[in-house]
Coordinates of C-alpha atoms and ligand atoms in Angstrom, one line a residue:
M1 CA 3.6 1.8 -10.1
R2 CA 1.5 3.1 -12.8
S3 CA 0.3 2.5 -16.4
L4 CA 0.2 -1.2 -15.8
F5 CA -2.4 -2.4 -18.1
L6 CA -1.9 -0.4 -21.2
C7 CA -0.9 -3.4 -23.1
L8 CA -2.2 -6.5 -21.3
L9 CA -4.0 -7.5 -24.5
C10 CA -0.9 -7.4 -26.6
L11 CA 1.0 -9.4 -24.0
P12 CA 1.3 -12.6 -26.2
V13 CA 2.7 -10.4 -29.0
F14 CA 5.4 -9.0 -26.8
A15 CA 6.1 -12.4 -25.3
S16 CA 7.1 -13.7 -28.7
A17 CA 9.4 -10.8 -29.3
Q18 CA 11.0 -9.9 -26.0
S19 CA 10.9 -11.7 -22.8
I20 CA 12.5 -11.7 -19.3
Y21 CA 12.3 -15.0 -17.4
Y22 CA 13.7 -15.5 -13.9
T23 CA 14.3 -18.8 -12.1
V24 CA 14.9 -18.9 -8.4
E25 CA 16.2 -21.8 -6.4
A26 CA 17.9 -21.9 -3.0
P27 CA 20.0 -25.1 -2.5
N28 CA 22.0 -23.2 0.2
A29 CA 19.0 -21.7 2.0
A30 CA 20.6 -22.8 5.3
H31 CA 23.2 -20.1 4.7
H32 CA 20.7 -17.6 3.1
E33 CA 21.8 -17.9 -0.5
A34 CA 19.6 -18.1 -3.6
E35 CA 20.7 -18.7 -7.1
I36 CA 18.8 -16.5 -9.5
T37 CA 19.0 -16.7 -13.3
V38 CA 17.5 -14.2 -15.6
T39 CA 17.0 -15.1 -19.3
V40 CA 16.6 -12.2 -21.6
Q41 CA 15.5 -12.6 -25.2
G42 CA 15.0 -10.2 -28.0
A43 CA 16.8 -7.1 -26.5
K44 CA 17.5 -4.6 -29.3
T45 CA 20.6 -2.8 -28.0
D46 CA 24.3 -3.6 -28.7
S47 CA 24.9 -4.5 -25.1
V48 CA 22.4 -5.4 -22.4
E49 CA 22.7 -3.6 -19.0
F50 CA 21.7 -5.5 -15.8
V51 CA 21.1 -3.3 -12.8
M52 CA 20.5 -3.8 -9.1
S53 CA 18.2 -1.2 -7.6
K54 CA 19.3 1.5 -5.2
A55 CA 15.7 2.4 -4.1
S56 CA 12.6 0.7 -3.0
P57 CA 9.1 2.3 -3.1
G58 CA 7.8 3.1 0.4
R59 CA 11.2 3.0 2.0
Y60 CA 12.7 6.2 0.9
A61 CA 16.4 6.2 1.6
T62 CA 19.1 5.0 -0.8
H63 CA 19.8 1.3 -0.5
E64 CA 22.8 -0.5 -2.0
F65 CA 21.1 -3.8 -2.8
A66 CA 24.0 -4.7 -5.1
K67 CA 26.2 -5.4 -2.1
N68 CA 24.5 -8.8 -1.6
V69 CA 24.9 -9.9 -5.3
Y70 CA 28.0 -11.9 -6.4
N71 CA 29.1 -14.8 -8.6
V72 CA 27.7 -13.0 -11.6
R73 CA 28.2 -14.9 -14.9
A74 CA 26.4 -15.3 -18.2
V75 CA 26.0 -17.7 -21.1
D76 CA 24.1 -17.8 -24.4
A77 CA 21.3 -20.2 -25.5
K78 CA 23.9 -22.9 -26.2
N79 CA 25.6 -22.4 -22.8
N80 CA 28.6 -20.7 -24.3
P81 CA 30.1 -18.2 -21.8
L82 CA 29.5 -14.5 -22.4
T83 CA 31.8 -11.8 -21.1
V84 CA 30.3 -9.8 -18.1
V85 CA 31.7 -6.4 -17.5
K86 CA 31.0 -4.6 -14.2
S87 CA 30.0 -1.2 -15.5
A88 CA 28.9 0.5 -12.3
S89 CA 28.7 -0.3 -8.6
N90 CA 25.3 -1.8 -9.2
A91 CA 25.4 -2.7 -12.9
Y92 CA 26.8 -5.2 -15.3
K93 CA 27.0 -5.1 -19.1
V94 CA 26.9 -8.1 -21.5
K95 CA 27.3 -7.8 -25.3
N96 CA 24.0 -8.7 -26.8
A97 CA 23.1 -12.2 -28.0
A98 CA 19.7 -13.5 -29.1
T99 CA 19.5 -15.1 -25.6
I100 CA 21.4 -14.0 -22.5
K101 CA 21.2 -16.1 -19.4
L102 CA 22.7 -14.2 -16.5
T103 CA 23.1 -16.0 -13.1
Y104 CA 24.0 -14.6 -9.7
T105 CA 24.1 -15.5 -6.1
L106 CA 21.9 -13.4 -3.8
F107 CA 22.6 -13.3 -0.1
A108 CA 19.4 -12.5 1.8
N109 CA 19.0 -12.5 5.5
R110 CA 16.5 -9.8 6.4
A111 CA 12.9 -10.8 5.7
D112 CA 10.9 -7.6 6.0
G113 CA 9.0 -5.1 3.8
T114 CA 12.1 -3.8 2.0
Y115 CA 14.9 -6.4 1.9
A116 CA 15.0 -10.1 1.3
G117 CA 15.1 -13.3 3.3
I118 CA 16.2 -16.7 2.2
A119 CA 16.0 -19.3 5.0
R120 CA 15.1 -22.9 5.7
N121 CA 11.5 -22.0 6.5
G122 CA 10.9 -20.0 3.3
Y123 CA 11.7 -17.0 1.2
Q124 CA 10.5 -13.4 1.4
L125 CA 11.6 -11.5 -1.7
N126 CA 11.1 -7.8 -2.1
I127 CA 11.8 -7.4 -5.8
P128 CA 14.2 -4.3 -5.8
A129 CA 16.3 -6.1 -3.1
S130 CA 16.3 -9.4 -4.9
F131 CA 16.0 -9.2 -8.7
I132 CA 18.5 -7.7 -11.1
W133 CA 16.7 -5.9 -13.9
V134 CA 17.4 -5.0 -17.5
R135 CA 17.6 -1.3 -18.4
G136 CA 15.3 -0.2 -21.2
L137 CA 13.0 -3.2 -21.2
D138 CA 10.3 -1.4 -19.2
Q139 CA 7.4 -2.8 -21.2
T140 CA 8.6 -6.3 -21.5
P141 CA 6.5 -8.9 -19.6
V142 CA 8.3 -10.7 -16.8
S143 CA 8.0 -14.3 -15.6
V144 CA 9.3 -15.8 -12.4
E145 CA 9.7 -19.6 -11.8
F146 CA 10.5 -21.1 -8.4
K147 CA 12.4 -24.4 -8.7
N148 CA 12.5 -27.3 -6.3
L149 CA 10.1 -26.0 -3.7
P150 CA 9.6 -28.3 -0.7
E151 CA 6.3 -30.2 -0.4
G152 CA 3.6 -28.1 1.3
W153 CA 5.0 -24.7 0.4
S154 CA 2.9 -22.2 -1.5
V155 CA 3.6 -18.8 -3.1
A156 CA 1.8 -15.5 -2.1
S157 CA 2.1 -12.5 -4.4
Q158 CA 0.2 -10.0 -6.5
L159 CA 2.0 -11.4 -9.5
F160 CA -0.4 -13.2 -11.9
P161 CA -0.6 -16.9 -11.6
T162 CA -0.1 -19.2 -14.7
A163 CA -1.1 -22.8 -15.5
K164 CA 2.1 -23.9 -13.8
K165 CA 1.7 -23.4 -10.0
E166 CA 5.3 -22.4 -9.6
V167 CA 5.4 -19.8 -12.4
F168 CA 4.1 -16.2 -12.1
T169 CA 4.0 -13.2 -14.4
A170 CA 4.0 -9.4 -14.4
P171 CA 2.9 -7.4 -17.4
N172 CA 5.8 -5.0 -17.2
F173 CA 8.8 -3.8 -15.2
Q174 CA 7.0 -1.4 -12.8
Y175 CA 4.4 -4.0 -11.8
F176 CA 7.1 -6.6 -11.3
M177 CA 9.1 -4.3 -9.0
D178 CA 6.0 -3.6 -6.9
S179 CA 5.1 -7.3 -6.3
P180 CA 6.8 -8.8 -3.2
I181 CA 6.8 -12.6 -3.1
K182 CA 6.4 -14.9 0.0
V183 CA 7.1 -18.6 -0.3
G184 CA 6.7 -21.0 2.5
K185 CA 4.2 -22.8 4.7
L186 CA 1.2 -20.4 4.5
H187 CA -2.3 -20.5 5.9
W188 CA -4.9 -19.1 3.4
R189 CA -8.2 -17.4 4.0
N190 CA -10.3 -15.3 1.6
W191 CA -13.6 -13.5 1.2
T192 CA -15.2 -11.2 -1.3
V193 CA -16.3 -7.6 -1.2
K194 CA -18.7 -5.9 -3.6
N195 CA -18.4 -2.4 -5.1
P196 CA -21.5 -0.3 -5.8
N197 CA -21.1 -1.0 -9.5
G198 CA -21.6 -4.7 -8.8
K199 CA -18.0 -5.8 -9.4
T200 CA -16.6 -8.1 -6.7
Y201 CA -13.1 -8.4 -5.5
T202 CA -11.4 -11.1 -3.4
I203 CA -9.6 -10.1 -0.2
E204 CA -7.0 -12.8 0.7
L205 CA -4.9 -13.5 3.8
A206 CA -1.7 -15.6 3.3
L207 CA -0.4 -16.0 6.8
E208 CA 2.9 -17.5 7.9
A209 CA 2.4 -18.2 11.6
D210 CA 2.4 -21.1 14.0
A211 CA -1.3 -20.9 14.9
P212 CA -4.4 -23.1 15.2
A213 CA -7.1 -22.7 12.5
V214 CA -9.6 -21.3 15.1
A215 CA -7.3 -18.4 16.0
I216 CA -6.7 -17.6 12.3
D217 CA -10.4 -17.6 11.7
S218 CA -11.2 -15.2 14.5
F219 CA -8.3 -13.0 13.4
T220 CA -9.7 -13.1 9.8
N221 CA -13.1 -12.0 11.2
N222 CA -11.5 -8.9 12.8
L223 CA -9.5 -8.2 9.6
K224 CA -12.9 -8.1 7.7
K225 CA -14.0 -5.3 10.1
V226 CA -10.9 -3.3 9.3
V227 CA -11.4 -3.9 5.6
D228 CA -15.1 -2.8 5.8
E229 CA -14.3 0.3 7.8
S230 CA -11.7 1.3 5.2
I231 CA -14.2 0.7 2.4
A232 CA -16.9 2.8 4.3
I233 CA -14.6 5.8 4.0
F234 CA -14.2 5.8 0.2
G235 CA -17.5 3.9 -0.7
E236 CA -15.6 1.3 -2.7
V237 CA -12.4 -0.6 -3.1
P238 CA -9.9 0.2 -5.8
E239 CA -10.2 -1.9 -8.9
F240 CA -7.5 -4.4 -7.9
D241 CA -5.6 -5.3 -11.0
N242 CA -5.8 -9.1 -10.7
G243 CA -9.3 -9.0 -9.0
K244 CA -7.9 -9.4 -5.5
F245 CA -5.9 -7.9 -2.7
T246 CA -3.5 -10.1 -0.7
F247 CA -2.4 -9.5 2.9
I248 CA 1.0 -11.3 2.9
A249 CA 1.6 -11.7 6.6
S250 CA 4.4 -13.3 8.6
L251 CA 3.8 -13.2 12.4
N252 CA 6.7 -15.2 13.8
P253 CA 10.1 -14.8 15.5
Y254 CA 12.1 -15.2 12.4
I255 CA 11.0 -12.0 10.7
Q256 CA 11.7 -8.3 11.1
G257 CA 8.8 -6.2 12.1
D258 CA 7.6 -4.1 9.2
G259 CA 4.7 -3.2 6.9
M260 CA 4.8 -2.2 3.3
E261 CA 2.1 -1.2 0.9
H262 CA 1.8 -2.3 -2.8
R263 CA -0.9 -1.9 -5.4
N264 CA -2.7 -5.2 -4.8
S265 CA -1.0 -6.6 -1.8
T266 CA 0.9 -5.7 1.4
I267 CA 3.6 -7.2 3.5
V268 CA 2.9 -7.3 7.2
N269 CA 5.5 -8.6 9.5
S270 CA 5.8 -8.9 13.2
R271 CA 8.5 -10.7 15.3
R272 CA 6.0 -11.5 18.0
Q273 CA 4.5 -15.0 17.9
F274 CA 1.0 -14.9 16.5
D275 CA -1.5 -15.2 19.3
G276 CA -4.7 -14.3 17.4
S277 CA -4.9 -10.9 19.2
N278 CA -5.6 -7.6 17.6
S279 CA -2.3 -6.1 18.6
F280 CA -1.0 -6.9 15.1
M281 CA -4.0 -5.4 13.4
G282 CA -2.9 -1.8 13.3
T283 CA -0.3 -2.5 10.6
F284 CA -3.0 -4.4 8.5
A285 CA -5.3 -1.3 8.8
H286 CA -2.4 1.1 7.9
E287 CA -1.3 -0.9 4.8
F288 CA -4.8 -1.5 3.5
F289 CA -5.6 2.2 3.7
H290 CA -2.5 2.7 1.4
A291 CA -4.3 0.8 -1.3
W292 CA -6.1 4.1 -1.8
N293 CA -3.8 6.6 -0.3
V294 CA -0.4 6.5 -2.0
E295 CA -0.9 3.5 -4.3
R296 CA -3.6 5.3 -6.3
I297 CA -4.0 8.7 -4.7
R298 CA -0.3 9.2 -5.6
P299 CA 2.1 12.1 -5.4
K300 CA 3.6 13.1 -8.7
S301 CA 7.0 13.2 -7.0
L302 CA 6.9 9.4 -6.7
E303 CA 6.1 8.9 -10.4
P304 CA 7.6 7.2 -12.2
F305 CA 9.6 5.4 -9.4
Q306 CA 13.3 5.5 -10.2
Y307 CA 14.9 2.3 -9.0
D308 CA 18.5 3.4 -9.4
Q309 CA 18.1 6.7 -7.5
V310 CA 15.7 7.9 -4.8
N311 CA 12.5 9.8 -5.5
M312 CA 12.1 12.6 -3.0
S313 CA 8.6 13.6 -2.1
E314 CA 7.1 16.7 -0.5
A315 CA 3.8 14.9 0.2
L316 CA 4.6 12.1 2.6
W317 CA 2.8 14.1 5.4
L318 CA -0.3 13.2 3.4
A319 CA 0.6 9.8 2.0
E320 CA 2.0 8.5 5.3
G321 CA 0.8 11.0 7.9
F322 CA -2.9 10.9 7.0
T323 CA -2.6 7.1 6.7
Q324 CA -1.2 7.1 10.2
Y325 CA -4.1 9.1 11.5
Y326 CA -6.6 6.8 9.7
T327 CA -4.9 3.7 11.2
S328 CA -6.2 4.7 14.6
V329 CA -9.5 6.0 13.3
I330 CA -10.2 2.7 11.4
M331 CA -9.1 0.5 14.3
T332 CA -11.4 2.4 16.7
R333 CA -14.4 2.4 14.2
A334 CA -13.8 -1.4 13.8
G335 CA -14.1 -1.8 17.6
L336 CA -10.5 -3.1 17.8
M337 CA -9.1 0.0 19.6
T338 CA -10.7 1.6 22.7
P339 CA -11.4 5.4 22.6
E340 CA -8.9 5.8 25.4
V341 CA -6.1 4.2 23.3
F342 CA -7.3 6.2 20.3
L343 CA -6.9 9.5 22.3
R344 CA -3.4 8.4 23.5
S345 CA -2.4 7.9 19.9
M346 CA -3.8 11.4 19.0
N347 CA -1.8 12.7 21.9
G348 CA 1.4 11.3 20.4
L349 CA 0.6 13.0 17.0
I350 CA -0.1 16.3 18.7
N351 CA 3.2 16.3 20.7
S352 CA 5.2 15.4 17.6
K353 CA 3.8 18.5 15.8
E354 CA 3.6 21.0 18.7
S355 CA 6.4 20.0 21.2
A356 CA 9.2 18.2 19.3
P357 CA 11.8 20.6 17.9
G358 CA 11.4 19.1 14.4
G359 CA 7.7 20.0 14.5
K360 CA 8.8 23.6 13.9
Y361 CA 9.8 22.6 10.4
S362 CA 7.1 22.4 7.7
A363 CA 5.3 19.2 6.8
V364 CA 6.9 19.6 3.4
E365 CA 10.5 19.7 4.8
N366 CA 9.9 16.8 7.1
S367 CA 8.6 14.8 4.1
Q368 CA 11.6 15.6 2.1
R369 CA 13.9 14.3 4.8
A370 CA 12.6 10.8 4.4
V371 CA 15.4 10.2 1.9
F372 CA 17.8 10.4 4.8
V373 CA 15.8 9.0 7.8
D374 CA 13.7 6.2 6.3
A375 CA 16.1 3.3 6.9
G376 CA 18.9 5.6 5.8
V377 CA 22.2 4.5 7.5
A378 CA 24.8 7.1 8.5
V379 CA 28.2 6.7 10.2
D380 CA 28.5 10.4 11.1
E381 CA 26.2 12.0 13.7
T382 CA 23.0 13.7 12.7
N383 CA 20.9 16.4 14.5
Y384 CA 17.6 14.7 13.7
Q385 CA 16.3 15.2 17.2
N386 CA 16.4 19.0 16.6
M387 CA 15.5 19.3 12.9
F388 CA 13.2 16.4 12.1
S389 CA 9.8 15.3 13.1
S390 CA 8.5 12.2 11.5
Y391 CA 6.2 12.9 8.5
Y392 CA 4.1 10.0 9.9
S393 CA 3.2 11.7 13.2
H394 CA 3.6 15.3 12.0
G395 CA 1.3 14.5 9.0
G396 CA -1.0 12.5 11.3
A397 CA -1.4 15.6 13.5
L398 CA -2.4 17.6 10.4
G399 CA -4.9 14.9 9.6
L400 CA -6.4 15.2 13.1
A401 CA -6.5 19.0 12.9
L402 CA -8.1 19.1 9.4
D403 CA -10.7 16.5 10.4
L404 CA -11.7 18.5 13.5
Q405 CA -11.7 21.8 11.5
L406 CA -13.8 20.4 8.7
R407 CA -16.3 19.0 11.3
S408 CA -16.6 22.2 13.2
Q409 CA -16.5 24.8 10.4
F410 CA -18.0 23.1 7.3
N411 CA -20.1 20.1 8.6
K412 CA -17.7 18.0 6.5
T413 CA -15.2 15.3 7.6
L414 CA -11.8 14.2 6.6
D415 CA -13.6 11.2 5.0
D416 CA -15.2 13.7 2.6
F417 CA -11.8 15.1 1.8
M418 CA -10.2 11.7 1.2
T419 CA -13.2 10.7 -1.0
A420 CA -12.8 13.9 -3.0
L421 CA -9.1 13.1 -3.5
W422 CA -10.0 9.6 -4.4
V423 CA -12.5 10.7 -7.1
K424 CA -10.2 13.4 -8.6
H425 CA -6.8 11.7 -8.3
G426 CA -7.2 8.1 -7.1
K427 CA -9.8 6.4 -9.3
T428 CA -8.3 8.3 -12.3
E429 CA -4.7 7.6 -11.2
I430 CA -3.7 11.1 -12.1
P431 CA -0.8 11.8 -9.8
Y432 CA -1.2 14.9 -7.7
T433 CA 1.0 18.0 -6.8
L434 CA 0.4 19.9 -3.6
P435 CA -1.5 22.7 -5.5
D436 CA -3.8 19.9 -6.8
V437 CA -4.5 18.8 -3.2
E438 CA -5.2 22.4 -2.1
K439 CA -7.7 22.6 -5.0
V440 CA -9.5 19.5 -3.8
L441 CA -9.6 20.9 -0.2
E442 CA -11.0 24.1 -1.7
S443 CA -13.7 22.1 -3.5
I444 CA -15.2 20.9 -0.2
T445 CA -14.5 24.1 1.8
N446 CA -13.6 27.5 0.3
K447 CA -10.5 29.2 -1.2
S448 CA -9.4 31.1 1.8
F449 CA -9.7 28.1 4.2
A450 CA -7.7 25.9 1.8
Q451 CA -5.1 28.5 1.2
K452 CA -4.7 29.2 4.9
F453 CA -4.4 25.5 5.8
F454 CA -1.7 24.9 3.2
N455 CA 0.2 28.1 4.0
D456 CA 0.0 27.7 7.8
Y457 CA 0.5 24.0 8.2
V458 CA 1.9 22.4 5.0
Y459 CA 4.4 25.0 3.7
N460 CA 5.0 26.4 7.2
S461 CA 4.4 25.0 10.7
R462 CA 2.3 27.4 12.7
P463 CA 1.0 26.2 16.1
I464 CA -2.4 24.6 16.1
N465 CA -4.9 25.1 19.0
Y466 CA -5.8 21.5 19.5
S467 CA -7.5 22.2 22.8
T468 CA -10.2 24.3 21.1
L469 CA -10.6 21.7 18.3
L470 CA -11.0 18.9 20.8
N471 CA -13.6 20.8 22.9
Q472 CA -16.3 19.8 20.4
A473 CA -15.6 16.2 21.3
G474 CA -15.6 16.9 25.0
Y475 CA -11.8 16.8 25.5
E476 CA -9.1 19.4 26.2
L477 CA -5.4 19.5 26.3
A478 CA -3.8 20.0 29.7
L479 CA -0.3 19.9 31.1
M480 CA 0.6 16.3 32.0
S481 CA 1.6 17.5 35.4
E482 CA 1.1 21.1 36.7
N483 CA 4.0 21.1 39.1
S484 CA 6.6 19.0 37.6
N485 CA 10.1 20.5 37.5
W486 CA 11.8 19.9 34.2
I487 CA 15.1 20.6 32.5
G488 CA 14.6 18.6 29.3
G489 CA 14.9 14.9 30.0
G490 CA 17.4 12.5 28.3
M491 CA 19.7 9.8 29.4
F492 CA 22.6 10.1 31.8
R493 CA 25.3 7.9 33.2
P494 CA 27.9 8.3 36.1
G495 CA 31.2 9.6 34.7
K496 CA 34.7 10.0 36.2
T497 CA 33.8 13.1 38.2
G498 CA 30.1 13.9 37.7
L499 CA 27.1 12.8 35.6
V500 CA 27.6 12.4 31.8
V501 CA 24.8 13.5 29.4
E502 CA 24.4 10.4 27.3
T503 CA 21.9 11.5 24.7
A504 CA 21.8 14.5 22.5
T505 CA 20.1 17.4 24.1
R506 CA 17.0 18.9 22.5
K507 CA 16.3 22.5 21.5
F508 CA 13.9 24.5 23.6
T509 CA 14.9 22.7 26.8
P510 CA 16.7 24.2 29.8
L511 CA 19.7 21.8 29.4
Y512 CA 20.2 22.8 25.7
D513 CA 19.8 26.5 26.5
A514 CA 22.4 26.1 29.3
G515 CA 24.9 24.9 26.6
L516 CA 25.0 21.2 27.5
D517 CA 25.5 18.7 24.7
V518 CA 26.0 15.0 24.5
G519 CA 29.2 13.8 26.3
D520 CA 29.3 16.8 28.7
E521 CA 29.7 16.0 32.3
I522 CA 27.6 17.8 35.0
I523 CA 29.6 18.6 38.1
S524 CA 27.1 20.6 40.2
V525 CA 23.7 22.3 40.1
N526 CA 23.0 25.2 42.4
G527 CA 26.2 24.4 44.3
V528 CA 25.1 20.8 45.0
T529 CA 27.5 18.1 43.7
V530 CA 25.9 15.7 41.1
K531 CA 27.3 12.2 40.7
K532 CA 24.3 10.2 39.7
K533 CA 20.9 10.7 38.2
E534 CA 19.2 10.6 41.6
D535 CA 21.4 13.6 42.7
L536 CA 20.3 15.6 39.7
D537 CA 16.6 14.8 40.2
Q538 CA 16.8 15.7 43.9
V539 CA 18.4 19.1 43.3
I540 CA 16.0 19.9 40.4
N541 CA 13.0 19.0 42.4
S542 CA 14.1 21.1 45.4
L543 CA 14.0 24.3 43.2
K544 CA 11.1 26.5 42.1
I545 CA 9.7 26.6 38.5
G546 CA 11.1 29.8 36.9
E547 CA 14.2 29.8 39.1
S548 CA 17.6 30.2 37.3
V549 CA 20.5 28.5 39.1
N550 CA 24.2 27.9 38.5
I551 CA 25.3 24.8 36.7
E552 CA 28.9 23.6 36.4
F553 CA 29.9 21.1 33.8
I554 CA 33.0 19.8 31.9
S555 CA 32.9 20.1 28.1
Y556 CA 35.8 19.0 25.9
G557 CA 38.1 19.3 28.9
D558 CA 37.0 22.8 30.0
T559 CA 35.0 23.6 33.1
I560 CA 32.1 25.7 32.1
Q561 CA 29.8 27.8 34.4
S562 CA 26.3 28.5 33.1
K563 CA 22.8 29.2 34.2
L564 CA 20.1 26.5 34.2
K565 CA 16.4 27.6 34.2
I566 CA 13.9 25.3 36.0
E567 CA 10.8 25.0 33.9
A568 CA 7.5 23.1 34.1
N569 CA 7.2 20.0 32.0
P570 CA 5.5 21.2 28.8
A571 CA 4.2 17.8 27.8
Q572 CA 0.4 17.9 27.2
V573 CA -2.2 15.2 27.5
I574 CA -5.8 15.0 26.1
K575 CA -8.1 14.9 29.1
P576 CA -11.9 14.5 29.1
M577 CA -13.9 17.6 30.1
T578 CA -16.2 17.3 33.1
N579 CA -19.9 16.8 32.3
K580 CA -19.7 15.9 28.6
T581 CA -22.8 17.2 26.7
S582 CA -25.0 15.0 24.5
A583 CA -23.8 17.0 21.5
Q584 CA -20.2 16.1 22.4
E585 CA -21.2 12.5 22.8
A586 CA -22.8 12.6 19.4
F587 CA -19.7 14.2 17.9
V588 CA -17.5 11.4 19.2
Q589 CA -19.9 8.8 17.8
K590 CA -19.9 10.4 14.4
W591 CA -16.1 10.7 14.5
I592 CA -14.9 7.3 15.7
G593 CA -18.1 5.2 15.9
A594 CA -18.6 2.3 13.5
K595 CA -19.4 3.2 9.9
R596 CA -19.5 -0.2 8.2
K597 CA -22.8 -1.6 7.1
Ligands
ZN601 ZN1 2.6 3.7 5.5

C-alpha cells in the first residue's frame, strides 16, 4: 500500500500502452454469483499469468480465495477463444495476445472486511477476495466498471471516480488491491476538516442501514467527535490521496461483523440493526486511527504486501495493539464511552498481558502468530489458549503501560510518542523496523528508558506493575474477590460416570497442574463424588485456599489419582482509591478528557 502516486501524471501515457479493465455484473446475485471479466492490453510477456490472492492486508492468515473462482475462460479482441492453462492452485496462464479478455464466475457469500458478498441487496467486494490480477503489471492503471446496476444503487470506494458514474480507476496494482467496494442502497453524509497548512479534506460516510435520516444525522455528529479526537492526537489528518476519507459502513443483519482499515477508507460492518446508538462507534474509531497507525506509520514487514503469500509482522502489537488502546481513549475523550467502561476495557488489556498464559510470550512472538490465528482455519487442535495472547490486547496493555510511564516519568504522553512516530515514519511513509521505533521512543525519553521498555516488554514479556502506574490516576489493581476458591474455570458437562472437562485447561491453573486435560472425566474431589458442575463447585467452596486435596479422574481409559490445589481467584480489577486527590482528578482529565477544539 505504498508508492501510489509516483506516476499519476504519466497515467494517460500508460493507459495508451498497457491497461487492465474489469467489468462486474451479477445476473445471478440471488445465488451469490458475479461474472467478472478482465481485459488486459499491452502485456509484454509471452504468456500472461492471472492470479487469485492468498493474502489480504489486515487479515493476516493465508486465505485460498481461488476456491470460489470457476468457469474461467478467455477470448481475444475478436472473441476467438484462447487456451487457458491452470498453472497453479490459484493461477491461470494464457498465451499472450494484443488483447486478452478473461472471464470467471465468483461465488461470494460473506460480506465483511476480508471476503466478498454478492446478494440481492448489493455487493461488498474486498479486492483480494474478488478480483484476479495479472502478475508483473504492478504499475499498470486499473479500471472497474459495474454493469446493470439497479436504480437507486450507488458505489462507495476509495477508487477514483470518472466521468462515467459506474466506472472507477486505480493508479496501480497496490492501490487497487487496497480499495474495497460497496455497491447498494447507501445513505451519504460528508463534512470537511482542515489541516494546519490550510488544506481541506472531505470525510464521508456511506452507510447501508435501514434507518431514518434523523438517526443517521445524529450518528454522523458523534462520528465527527471521534474524527476530531483522532486529529487532536496527531495535529492533522493524513494527506488522503483522493482528497477524502470514506467510512464504508453496513449496519444490518445481512452482514458479518468486522472492521478493516485502508489508506483512504475503511469497511465497518455490524450484524446488529442500526439504531443510531454509539455502540457501533468503537469500530469507526479503531479503523480511523489506522489511517495514521498502520496505513502510513507502517511496519517494513508489511511492505510491499505480497498477495500470493502472507507477510508476517513482528510489529502488530504496535499497529493493532496501540490502535486498540486508542479506540477506548478516543471514545472516552469524545464523550461516547464513560470512564467506568474505559477502565473495564483497560482491565481486559491488563489481564490479557498479566494473567493469560499467552501473555508470558513476547509482544513480538504474539504478533508473529497472527499468520495462524487471524481468521486462520485449522482442522487439527491448537494450544493457543496456552501459547498465544492476542496482539490486540497484549499490545493494548503495552500502550496503556507506556502512556502511564511517559506521563509519570517524563511529563510526556503516548500522544507525543504517536506524533513523533507520525512525523518520522508516517508523514514521510518510510516503513519502520522495531529498532526505528525504539529510536523514536528514545527521542522523547532517553536511551536507557527506551532500551529497557523494548527489552522488557517488546522482545520479552516481563510483568508490569499496573497498580503503581494507575495510582497517579487514583486507581489501583485489586483481586476481584479476596476469598474466592478457584481451580481454573472452564466448561464442564456430565459424562458417563463423572464430570467431563469440556474445554482445554489453561497453564498456571490448579486443574492444569493436576494433569487434567480436555475430555478427562472427574470422578471425585477430596473423596466427594462429582457428577455435575454444582457438585464440583460445592466441594471446591467447602475447602480452604492453599489446601491440596485428592482428585480422581479418568483419562484415556485409565483412572488417575492426583493432587488438586485450591487457590484464590487471581483475576484483578481496577478499583478507584478512596479519597481521590485533585492531582489525581487532573491527571485523569488530562489523560481521557476531551482534547478536540
Ligand atoms: Zn485494527
